[in-house]
PDB file of C-alpha atoms in Angstrom:
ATOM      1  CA  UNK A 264      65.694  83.247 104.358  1.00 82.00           C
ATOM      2  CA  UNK A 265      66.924  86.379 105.699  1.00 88.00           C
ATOM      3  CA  UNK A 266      69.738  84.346 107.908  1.00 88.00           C
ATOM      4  CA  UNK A 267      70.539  82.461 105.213  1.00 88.00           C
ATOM      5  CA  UNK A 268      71.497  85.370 103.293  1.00 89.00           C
ATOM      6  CA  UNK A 269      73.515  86.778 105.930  1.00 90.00           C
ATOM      7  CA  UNK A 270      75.328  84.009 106.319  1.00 90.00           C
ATOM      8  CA  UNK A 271      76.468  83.265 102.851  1.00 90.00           C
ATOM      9  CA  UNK A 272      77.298  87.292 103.049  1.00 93.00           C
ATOM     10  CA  UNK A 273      79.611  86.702 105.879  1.00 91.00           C
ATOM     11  CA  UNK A 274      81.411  83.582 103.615  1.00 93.00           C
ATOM     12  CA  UNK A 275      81.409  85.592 100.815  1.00 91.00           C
ATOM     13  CA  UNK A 276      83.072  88.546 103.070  1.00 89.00           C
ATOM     14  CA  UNK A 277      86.230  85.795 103.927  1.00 89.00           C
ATOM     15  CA  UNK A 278      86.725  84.883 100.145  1.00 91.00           C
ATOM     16  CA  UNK A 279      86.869  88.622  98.951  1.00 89.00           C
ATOM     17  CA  UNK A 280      89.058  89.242 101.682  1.00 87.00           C
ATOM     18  CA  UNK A 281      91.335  85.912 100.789  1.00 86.00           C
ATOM     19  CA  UNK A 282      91.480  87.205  97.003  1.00 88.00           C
ATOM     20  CA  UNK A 283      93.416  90.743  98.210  1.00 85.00           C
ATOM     21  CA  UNK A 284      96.501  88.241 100.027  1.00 83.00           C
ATOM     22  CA  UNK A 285      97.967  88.311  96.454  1.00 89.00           C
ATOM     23  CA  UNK A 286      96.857  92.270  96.162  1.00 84.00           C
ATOM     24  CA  UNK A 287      99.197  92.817  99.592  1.00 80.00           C
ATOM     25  CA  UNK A 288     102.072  90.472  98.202  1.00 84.00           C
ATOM     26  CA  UNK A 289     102.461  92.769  95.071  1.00 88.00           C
ATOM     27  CA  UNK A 290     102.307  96.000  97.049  1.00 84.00           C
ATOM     28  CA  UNK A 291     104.398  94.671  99.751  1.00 81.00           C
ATOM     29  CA  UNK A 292     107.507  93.621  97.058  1.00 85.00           C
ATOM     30  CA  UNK A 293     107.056  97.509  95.409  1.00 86.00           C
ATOM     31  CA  UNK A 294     107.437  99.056  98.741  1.00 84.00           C
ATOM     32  CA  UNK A 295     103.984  99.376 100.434  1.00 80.00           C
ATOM     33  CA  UNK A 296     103.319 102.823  98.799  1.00 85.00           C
ATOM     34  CA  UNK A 297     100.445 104.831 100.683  1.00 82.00           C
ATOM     35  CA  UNK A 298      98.444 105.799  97.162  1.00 84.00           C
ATOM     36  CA  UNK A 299      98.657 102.253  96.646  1.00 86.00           C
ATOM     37  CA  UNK A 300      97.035 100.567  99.572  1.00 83.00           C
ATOM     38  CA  UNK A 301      94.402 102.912  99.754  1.00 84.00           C
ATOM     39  CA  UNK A 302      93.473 102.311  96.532  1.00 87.00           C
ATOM     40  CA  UNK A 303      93.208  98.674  97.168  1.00 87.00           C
ATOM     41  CA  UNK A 304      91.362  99.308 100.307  1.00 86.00           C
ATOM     42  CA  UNK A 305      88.542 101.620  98.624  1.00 87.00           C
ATOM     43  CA  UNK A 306      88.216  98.558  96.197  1.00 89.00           C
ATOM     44  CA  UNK A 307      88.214  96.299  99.185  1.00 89.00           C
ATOM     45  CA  UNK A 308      85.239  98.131 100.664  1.00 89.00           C
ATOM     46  CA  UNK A 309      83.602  98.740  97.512  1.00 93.00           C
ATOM     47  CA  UNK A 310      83.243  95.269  96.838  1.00 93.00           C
ATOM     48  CA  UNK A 311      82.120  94.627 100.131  1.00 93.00           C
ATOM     49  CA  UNK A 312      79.355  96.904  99.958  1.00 96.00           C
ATOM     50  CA  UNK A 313      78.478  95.578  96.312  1.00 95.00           C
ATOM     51  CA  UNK A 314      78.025  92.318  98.102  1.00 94.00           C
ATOM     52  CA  UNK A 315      76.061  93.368 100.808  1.00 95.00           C
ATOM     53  CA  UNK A 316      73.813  94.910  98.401  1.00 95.00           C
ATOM     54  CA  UNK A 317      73.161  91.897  96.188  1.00 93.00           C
ATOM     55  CA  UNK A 318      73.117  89.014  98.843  1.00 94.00           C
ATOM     56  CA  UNK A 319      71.572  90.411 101.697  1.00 95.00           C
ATOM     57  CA  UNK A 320      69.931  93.684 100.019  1.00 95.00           C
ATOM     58  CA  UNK A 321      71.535  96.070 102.436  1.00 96.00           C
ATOM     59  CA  UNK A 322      72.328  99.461 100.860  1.00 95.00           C
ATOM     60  CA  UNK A 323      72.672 103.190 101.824  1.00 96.00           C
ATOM     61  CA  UNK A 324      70.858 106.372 101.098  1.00 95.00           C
ATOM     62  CA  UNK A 325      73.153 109.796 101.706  1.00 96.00           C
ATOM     63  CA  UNK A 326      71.720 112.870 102.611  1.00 94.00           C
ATOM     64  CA  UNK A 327      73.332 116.672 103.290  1.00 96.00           C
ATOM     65  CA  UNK A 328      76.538 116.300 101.511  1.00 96.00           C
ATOM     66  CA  UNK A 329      76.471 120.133 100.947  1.00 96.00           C
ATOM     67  CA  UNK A 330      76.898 120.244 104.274  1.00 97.00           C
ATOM     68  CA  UNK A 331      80.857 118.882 103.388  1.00 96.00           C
ATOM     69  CA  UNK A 332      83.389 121.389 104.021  1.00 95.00           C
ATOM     70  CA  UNK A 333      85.669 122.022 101.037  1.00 92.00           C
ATOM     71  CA  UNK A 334      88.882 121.076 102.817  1.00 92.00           C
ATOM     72  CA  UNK A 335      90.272 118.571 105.140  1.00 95.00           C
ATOM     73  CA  UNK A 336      88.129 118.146 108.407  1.00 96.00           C
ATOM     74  CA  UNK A 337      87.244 116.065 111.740  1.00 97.00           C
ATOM     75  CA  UNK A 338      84.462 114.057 110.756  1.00 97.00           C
ATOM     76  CA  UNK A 339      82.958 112.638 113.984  1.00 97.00           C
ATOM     77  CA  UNK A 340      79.742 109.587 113.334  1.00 96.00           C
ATOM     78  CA  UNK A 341      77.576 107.765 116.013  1.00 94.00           C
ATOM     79  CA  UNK A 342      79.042 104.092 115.929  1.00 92.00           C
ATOM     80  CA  UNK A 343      76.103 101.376 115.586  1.00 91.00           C
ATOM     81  CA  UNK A 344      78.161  98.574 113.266  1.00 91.00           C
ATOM     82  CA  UNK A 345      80.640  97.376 111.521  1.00 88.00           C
ATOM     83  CA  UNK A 346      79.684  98.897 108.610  1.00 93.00           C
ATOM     84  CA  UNK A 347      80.431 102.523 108.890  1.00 93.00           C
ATOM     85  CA  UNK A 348      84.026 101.117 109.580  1.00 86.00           C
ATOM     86  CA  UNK A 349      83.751 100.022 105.756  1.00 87.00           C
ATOM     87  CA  UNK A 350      81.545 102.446 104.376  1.00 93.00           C
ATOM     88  CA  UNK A 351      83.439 105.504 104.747  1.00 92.00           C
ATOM     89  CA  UNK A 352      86.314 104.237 102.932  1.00 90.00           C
ATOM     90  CA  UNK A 353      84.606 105.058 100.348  1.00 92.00           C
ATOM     91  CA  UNK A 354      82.579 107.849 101.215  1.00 94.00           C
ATOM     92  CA  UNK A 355      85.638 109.573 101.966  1.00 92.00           C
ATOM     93  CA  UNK A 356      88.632 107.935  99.650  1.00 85.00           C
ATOM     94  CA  UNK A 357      91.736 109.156 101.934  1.00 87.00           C
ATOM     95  CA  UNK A 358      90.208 109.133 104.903  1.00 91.00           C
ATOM     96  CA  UNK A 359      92.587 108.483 107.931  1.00 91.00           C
ATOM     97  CA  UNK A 360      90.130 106.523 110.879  1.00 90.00           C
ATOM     98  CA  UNK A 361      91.266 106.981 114.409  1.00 90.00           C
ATOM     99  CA  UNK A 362      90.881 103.234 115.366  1.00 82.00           C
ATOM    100  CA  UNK A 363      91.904 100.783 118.134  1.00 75.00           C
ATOM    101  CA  UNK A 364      94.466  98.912 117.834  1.00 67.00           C
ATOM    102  CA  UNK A 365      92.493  95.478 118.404  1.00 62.00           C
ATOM    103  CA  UNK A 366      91.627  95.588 114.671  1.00 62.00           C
ATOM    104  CA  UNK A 367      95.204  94.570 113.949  1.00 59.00           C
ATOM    105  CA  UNK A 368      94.248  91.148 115.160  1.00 63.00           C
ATOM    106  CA  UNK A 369      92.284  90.774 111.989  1.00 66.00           C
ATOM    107  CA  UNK A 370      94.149  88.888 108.862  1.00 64.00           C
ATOM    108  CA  UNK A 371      94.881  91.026 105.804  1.00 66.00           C
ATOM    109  CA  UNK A 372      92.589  93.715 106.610  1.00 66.00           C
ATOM    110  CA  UNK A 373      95.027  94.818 109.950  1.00 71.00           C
ATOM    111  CA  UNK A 374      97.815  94.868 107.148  1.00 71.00           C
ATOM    112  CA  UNK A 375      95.671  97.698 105.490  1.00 72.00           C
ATOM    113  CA  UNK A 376      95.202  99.906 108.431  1.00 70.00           C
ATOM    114  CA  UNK A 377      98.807 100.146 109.226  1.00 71.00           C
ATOM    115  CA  UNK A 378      99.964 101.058 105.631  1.00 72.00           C
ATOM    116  CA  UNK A 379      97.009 103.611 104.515  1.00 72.00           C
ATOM    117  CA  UNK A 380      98.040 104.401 107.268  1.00 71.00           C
ATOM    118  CA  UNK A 381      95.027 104.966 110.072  1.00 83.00           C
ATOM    119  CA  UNK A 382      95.341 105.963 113.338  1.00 86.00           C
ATOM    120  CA  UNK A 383      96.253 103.209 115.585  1.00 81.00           C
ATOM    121  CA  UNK A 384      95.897 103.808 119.090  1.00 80.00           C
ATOM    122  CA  UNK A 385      95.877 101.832 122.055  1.00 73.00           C
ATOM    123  CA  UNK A 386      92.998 103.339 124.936  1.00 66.00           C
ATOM    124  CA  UNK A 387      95.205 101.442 127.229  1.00 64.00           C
ATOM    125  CA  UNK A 388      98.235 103.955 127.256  1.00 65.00           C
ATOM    126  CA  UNK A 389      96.019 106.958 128.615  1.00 66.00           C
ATOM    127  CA  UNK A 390      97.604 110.183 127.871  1.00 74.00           C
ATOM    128  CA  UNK A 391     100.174 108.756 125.329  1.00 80.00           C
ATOM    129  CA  UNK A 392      96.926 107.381 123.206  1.00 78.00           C
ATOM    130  CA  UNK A 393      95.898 110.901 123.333  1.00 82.00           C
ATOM    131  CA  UNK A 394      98.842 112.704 122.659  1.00 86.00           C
ATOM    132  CA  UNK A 395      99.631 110.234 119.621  1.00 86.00           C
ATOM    133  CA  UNK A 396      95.890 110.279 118.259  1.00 89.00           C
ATOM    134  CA  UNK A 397      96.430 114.300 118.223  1.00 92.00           C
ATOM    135  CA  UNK A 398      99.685 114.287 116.286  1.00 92.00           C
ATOM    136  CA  UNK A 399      98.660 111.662 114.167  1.00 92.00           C
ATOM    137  CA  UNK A 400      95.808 113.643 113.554  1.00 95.00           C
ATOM    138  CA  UNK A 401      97.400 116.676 112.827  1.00 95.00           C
ATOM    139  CA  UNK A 402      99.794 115.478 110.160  1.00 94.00           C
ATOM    140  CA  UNK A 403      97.053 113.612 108.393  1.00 93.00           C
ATOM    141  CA  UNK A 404      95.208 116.534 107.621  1.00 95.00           C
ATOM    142  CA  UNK A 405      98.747 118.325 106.709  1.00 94.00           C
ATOM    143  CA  UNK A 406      98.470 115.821 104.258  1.00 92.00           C
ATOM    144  CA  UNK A 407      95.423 116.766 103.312  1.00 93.00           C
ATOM    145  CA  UNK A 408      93.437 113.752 104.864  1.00 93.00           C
ATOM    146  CA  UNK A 409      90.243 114.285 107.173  1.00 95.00           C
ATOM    147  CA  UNK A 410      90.487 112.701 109.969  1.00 96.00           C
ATOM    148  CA  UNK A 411      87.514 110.927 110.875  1.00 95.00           C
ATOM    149  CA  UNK A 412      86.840 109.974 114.961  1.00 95.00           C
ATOM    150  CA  UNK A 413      83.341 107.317 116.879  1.00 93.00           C
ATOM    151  CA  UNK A 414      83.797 109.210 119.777  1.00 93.00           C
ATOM    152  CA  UNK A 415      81.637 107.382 121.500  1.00 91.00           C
ATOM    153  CA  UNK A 416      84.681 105.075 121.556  1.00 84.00           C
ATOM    154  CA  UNK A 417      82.919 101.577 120.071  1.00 84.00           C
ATOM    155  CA  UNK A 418      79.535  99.979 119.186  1.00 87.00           C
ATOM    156  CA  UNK A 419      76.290 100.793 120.834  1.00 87.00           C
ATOM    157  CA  UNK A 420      72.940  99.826 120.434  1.00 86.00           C
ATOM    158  CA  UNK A 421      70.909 101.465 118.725  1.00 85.00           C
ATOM    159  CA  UNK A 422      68.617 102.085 122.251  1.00 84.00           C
ATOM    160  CA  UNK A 423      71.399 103.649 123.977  1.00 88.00           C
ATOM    161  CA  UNK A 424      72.181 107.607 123.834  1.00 89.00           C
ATOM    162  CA  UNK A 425      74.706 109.232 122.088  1.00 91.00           C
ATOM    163  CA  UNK A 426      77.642 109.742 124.540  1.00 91.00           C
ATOM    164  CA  UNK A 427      81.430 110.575 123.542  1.00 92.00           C
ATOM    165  CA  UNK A 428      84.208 109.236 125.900  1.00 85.00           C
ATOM    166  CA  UNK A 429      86.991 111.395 126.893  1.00 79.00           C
ATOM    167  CA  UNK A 430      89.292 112.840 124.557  1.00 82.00           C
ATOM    168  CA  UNK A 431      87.430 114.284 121.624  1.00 90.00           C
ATOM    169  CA  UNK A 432      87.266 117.722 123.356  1.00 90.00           C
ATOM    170  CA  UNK A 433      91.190 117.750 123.828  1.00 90.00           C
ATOM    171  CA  UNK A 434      91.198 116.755 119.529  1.00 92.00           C
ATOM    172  CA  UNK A 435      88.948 119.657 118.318  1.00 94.00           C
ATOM    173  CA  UNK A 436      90.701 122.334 120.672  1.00 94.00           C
ATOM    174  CA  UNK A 437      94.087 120.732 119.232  1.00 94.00           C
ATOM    175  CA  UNK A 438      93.437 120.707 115.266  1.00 95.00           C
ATOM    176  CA  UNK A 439      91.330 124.081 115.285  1.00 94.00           C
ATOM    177  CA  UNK A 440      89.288 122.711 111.945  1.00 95.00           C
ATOM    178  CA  UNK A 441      85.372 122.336 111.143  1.00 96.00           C
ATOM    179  CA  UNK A 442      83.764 119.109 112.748  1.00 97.00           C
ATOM    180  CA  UNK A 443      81.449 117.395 109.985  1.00 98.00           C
ATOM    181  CA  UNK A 444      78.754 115.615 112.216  1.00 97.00           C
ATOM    182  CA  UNK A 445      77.700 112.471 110.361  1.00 97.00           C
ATOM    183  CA  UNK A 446      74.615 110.422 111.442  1.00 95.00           C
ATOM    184  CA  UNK A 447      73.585 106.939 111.566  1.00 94.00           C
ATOM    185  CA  UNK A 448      70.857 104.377 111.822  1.00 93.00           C
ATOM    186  CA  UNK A 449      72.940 101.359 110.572  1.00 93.00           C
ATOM    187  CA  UNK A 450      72.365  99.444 113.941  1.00 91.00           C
ATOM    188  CA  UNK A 451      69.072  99.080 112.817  1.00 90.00           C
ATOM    189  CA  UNK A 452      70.259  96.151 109.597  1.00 94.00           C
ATOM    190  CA  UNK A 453      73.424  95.526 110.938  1.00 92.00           C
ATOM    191  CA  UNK A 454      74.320  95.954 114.740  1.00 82.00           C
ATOM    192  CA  UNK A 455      76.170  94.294 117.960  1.00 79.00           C
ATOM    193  CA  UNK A 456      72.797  92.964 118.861  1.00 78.00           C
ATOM    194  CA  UNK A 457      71.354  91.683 115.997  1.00 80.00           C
ATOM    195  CA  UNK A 458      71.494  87.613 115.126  1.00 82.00           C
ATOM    196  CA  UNK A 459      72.192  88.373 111.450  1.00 86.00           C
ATOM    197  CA  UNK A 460      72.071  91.340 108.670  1.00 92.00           C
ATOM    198  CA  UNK A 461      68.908  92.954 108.044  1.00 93.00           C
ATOM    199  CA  UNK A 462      67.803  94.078 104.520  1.00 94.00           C
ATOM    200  CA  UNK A 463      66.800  97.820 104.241  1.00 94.00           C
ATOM    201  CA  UNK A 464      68.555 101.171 103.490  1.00 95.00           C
ATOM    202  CA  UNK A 465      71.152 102.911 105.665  1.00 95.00           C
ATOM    203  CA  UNK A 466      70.689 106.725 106.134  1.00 94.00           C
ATOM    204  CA  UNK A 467      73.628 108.311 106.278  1.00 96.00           C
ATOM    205  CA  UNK A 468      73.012 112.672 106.975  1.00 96.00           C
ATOM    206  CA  UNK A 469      75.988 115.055 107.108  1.00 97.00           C
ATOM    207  CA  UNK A 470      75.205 117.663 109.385  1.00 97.00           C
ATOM    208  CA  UNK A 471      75.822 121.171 109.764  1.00 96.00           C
ATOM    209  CA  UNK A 472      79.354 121.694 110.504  1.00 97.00           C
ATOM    210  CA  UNK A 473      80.653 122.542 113.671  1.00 97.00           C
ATOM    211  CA  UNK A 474      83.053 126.104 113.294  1.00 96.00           C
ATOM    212  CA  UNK A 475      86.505 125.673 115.389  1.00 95.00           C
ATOM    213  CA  UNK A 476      86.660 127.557 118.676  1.00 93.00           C
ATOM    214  CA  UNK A 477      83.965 126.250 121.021  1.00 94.00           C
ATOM    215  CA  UNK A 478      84.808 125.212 124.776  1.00 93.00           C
ATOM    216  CA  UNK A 479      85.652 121.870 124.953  1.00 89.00           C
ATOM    217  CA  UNK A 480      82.187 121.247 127.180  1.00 91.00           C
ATOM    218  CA  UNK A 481      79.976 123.044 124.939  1.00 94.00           C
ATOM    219  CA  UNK A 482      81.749 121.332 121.650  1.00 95.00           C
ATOM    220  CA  UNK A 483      80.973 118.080 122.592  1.00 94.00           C
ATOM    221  CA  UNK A 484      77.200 119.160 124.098  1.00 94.00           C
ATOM    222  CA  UNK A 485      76.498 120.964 120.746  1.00 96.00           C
ATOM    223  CA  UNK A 486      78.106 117.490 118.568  1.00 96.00           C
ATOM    224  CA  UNK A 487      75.937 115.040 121.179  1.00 94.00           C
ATOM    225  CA  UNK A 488      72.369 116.827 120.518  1.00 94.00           C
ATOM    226  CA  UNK A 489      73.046 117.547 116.649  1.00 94.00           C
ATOM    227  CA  UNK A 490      73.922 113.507 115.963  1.00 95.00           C
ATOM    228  CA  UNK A 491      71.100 112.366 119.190  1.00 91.00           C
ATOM    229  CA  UNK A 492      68.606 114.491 117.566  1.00 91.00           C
ATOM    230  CA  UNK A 493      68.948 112.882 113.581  1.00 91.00           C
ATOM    231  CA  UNK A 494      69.358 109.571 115.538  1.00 82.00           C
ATOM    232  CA  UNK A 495      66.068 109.429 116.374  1.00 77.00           C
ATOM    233  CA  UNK A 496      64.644 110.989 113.555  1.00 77.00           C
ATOM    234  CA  UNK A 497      66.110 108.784 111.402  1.00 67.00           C
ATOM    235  CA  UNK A 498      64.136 105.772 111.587  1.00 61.00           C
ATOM    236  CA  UNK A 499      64.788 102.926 109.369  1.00 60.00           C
ATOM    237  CA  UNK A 500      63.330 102.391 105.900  1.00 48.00           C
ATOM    238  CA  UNK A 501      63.386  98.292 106.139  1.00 44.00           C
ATOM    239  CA  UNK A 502      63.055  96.054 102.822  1.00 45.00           C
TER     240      UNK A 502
END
């Protein structure tokens, strides 16, 4: 039953997605403005979680949010699903995601990315994906926009360690702001490995904030062990 729930989830994903063509038509024709598409795209998500929730009884529980800093940050998360991805457009309404660029490949939703805008960036290029992630970054939170990072570059298992690739050490010494550590189990319901969704609730804990200034080495030891440690603390509360 559980598959079967999953599965009419995943048709019901490709309709609501189908029903925002005419959503990007209309902001398209009055000049693609930013407020605009993120607005659509925090609707987009919510109604994606709403249906997650009521077809395959997936929701999330959300723990620490004192831990928040008052102003724009780097918000760094363990990456387990696709979920997350979705999620924190609505946890955090004008968020801009550091993403790859493969996720322009997908229809209407790739149109989204590049007008909120996100932070498209092609691990290809080497040093220019780098430099571009950092002054991408940068003007987003001029703007007032955290910017939020899965340094450990894509999906993982839930099995596997916490371990961040290169280049998150040159983006904290670069935008001298608090680092919001946010951990997740959500590999556990909805993950690379798993045949179909799960039902259950996905913890999602803001840690204590990381203060600007660290070594680049002891940053990203200090982020590893804070999101490791609630990873495996935070086992799942299944339906």
């Amino acid at each position: 039953m559980q598959r079967i729930r999953s599965t009419l989830f995943d048709l019901l994903l490709a309709v609501w997605t189908g029903l925002f063509v005419p959503v990007l038509a209309i902001l398209w024709l009055c000049g693609s403005p930013e407020r605009g598409v993120r607005l659509a795209s925090r609707l987009w998500a919510r109604g994606v979680l709403v249906n997650l929730k009521w077809l395959v009884g997936l929701t999330y529980a959300e723990r620490g949010q004192h831990n928040i800093p008052d102003g724009p940050c780097l918000i760094i998360a363990n990456h387990q699903s696709t979920w997350e991805t979705l999620a924190f457009l609505t946890l955090f309404p004008d968020v801009a995601i550091i993403a790859k660029r493969e996720l322009l490949t997908i229809p209407v939703f790739s149109w989204f990315l590049r007008k909120s805008p996100m932070i498209l960036i092609d691990r290809e290029s080497g040093s220019k994906a780098v430099k571009k992630m950092v002054e991408e970054s940068q003007a987003a939170l001029a703007q007032g926009r955290s910017v939020l990072i899965f340094p450990e570059g894509t999906r993982k298992p839930v099995s596997e360690p916490i371990e961040f690739k290169r280049g998150v050490e040159l983006l904290y010494a670069k935008l001298g702001r608090p680092v919001l550590p946010v951990a997740l189990n959500s590999g556990h319901f909805w993950g690379p490995d798993r045949p179909y969704k799960r039902a259950g609730t996905i913890s999602v804990s803001y840690l204590d904030p990381i203060a600007p200034g660290l070594a680049g080495r002891e940053f990203t030891r200090k982020a590893e062990q804070l999101l490791e440690a609630e990873r495996r603390s935070s086992w799942p509360q299944a339906a």
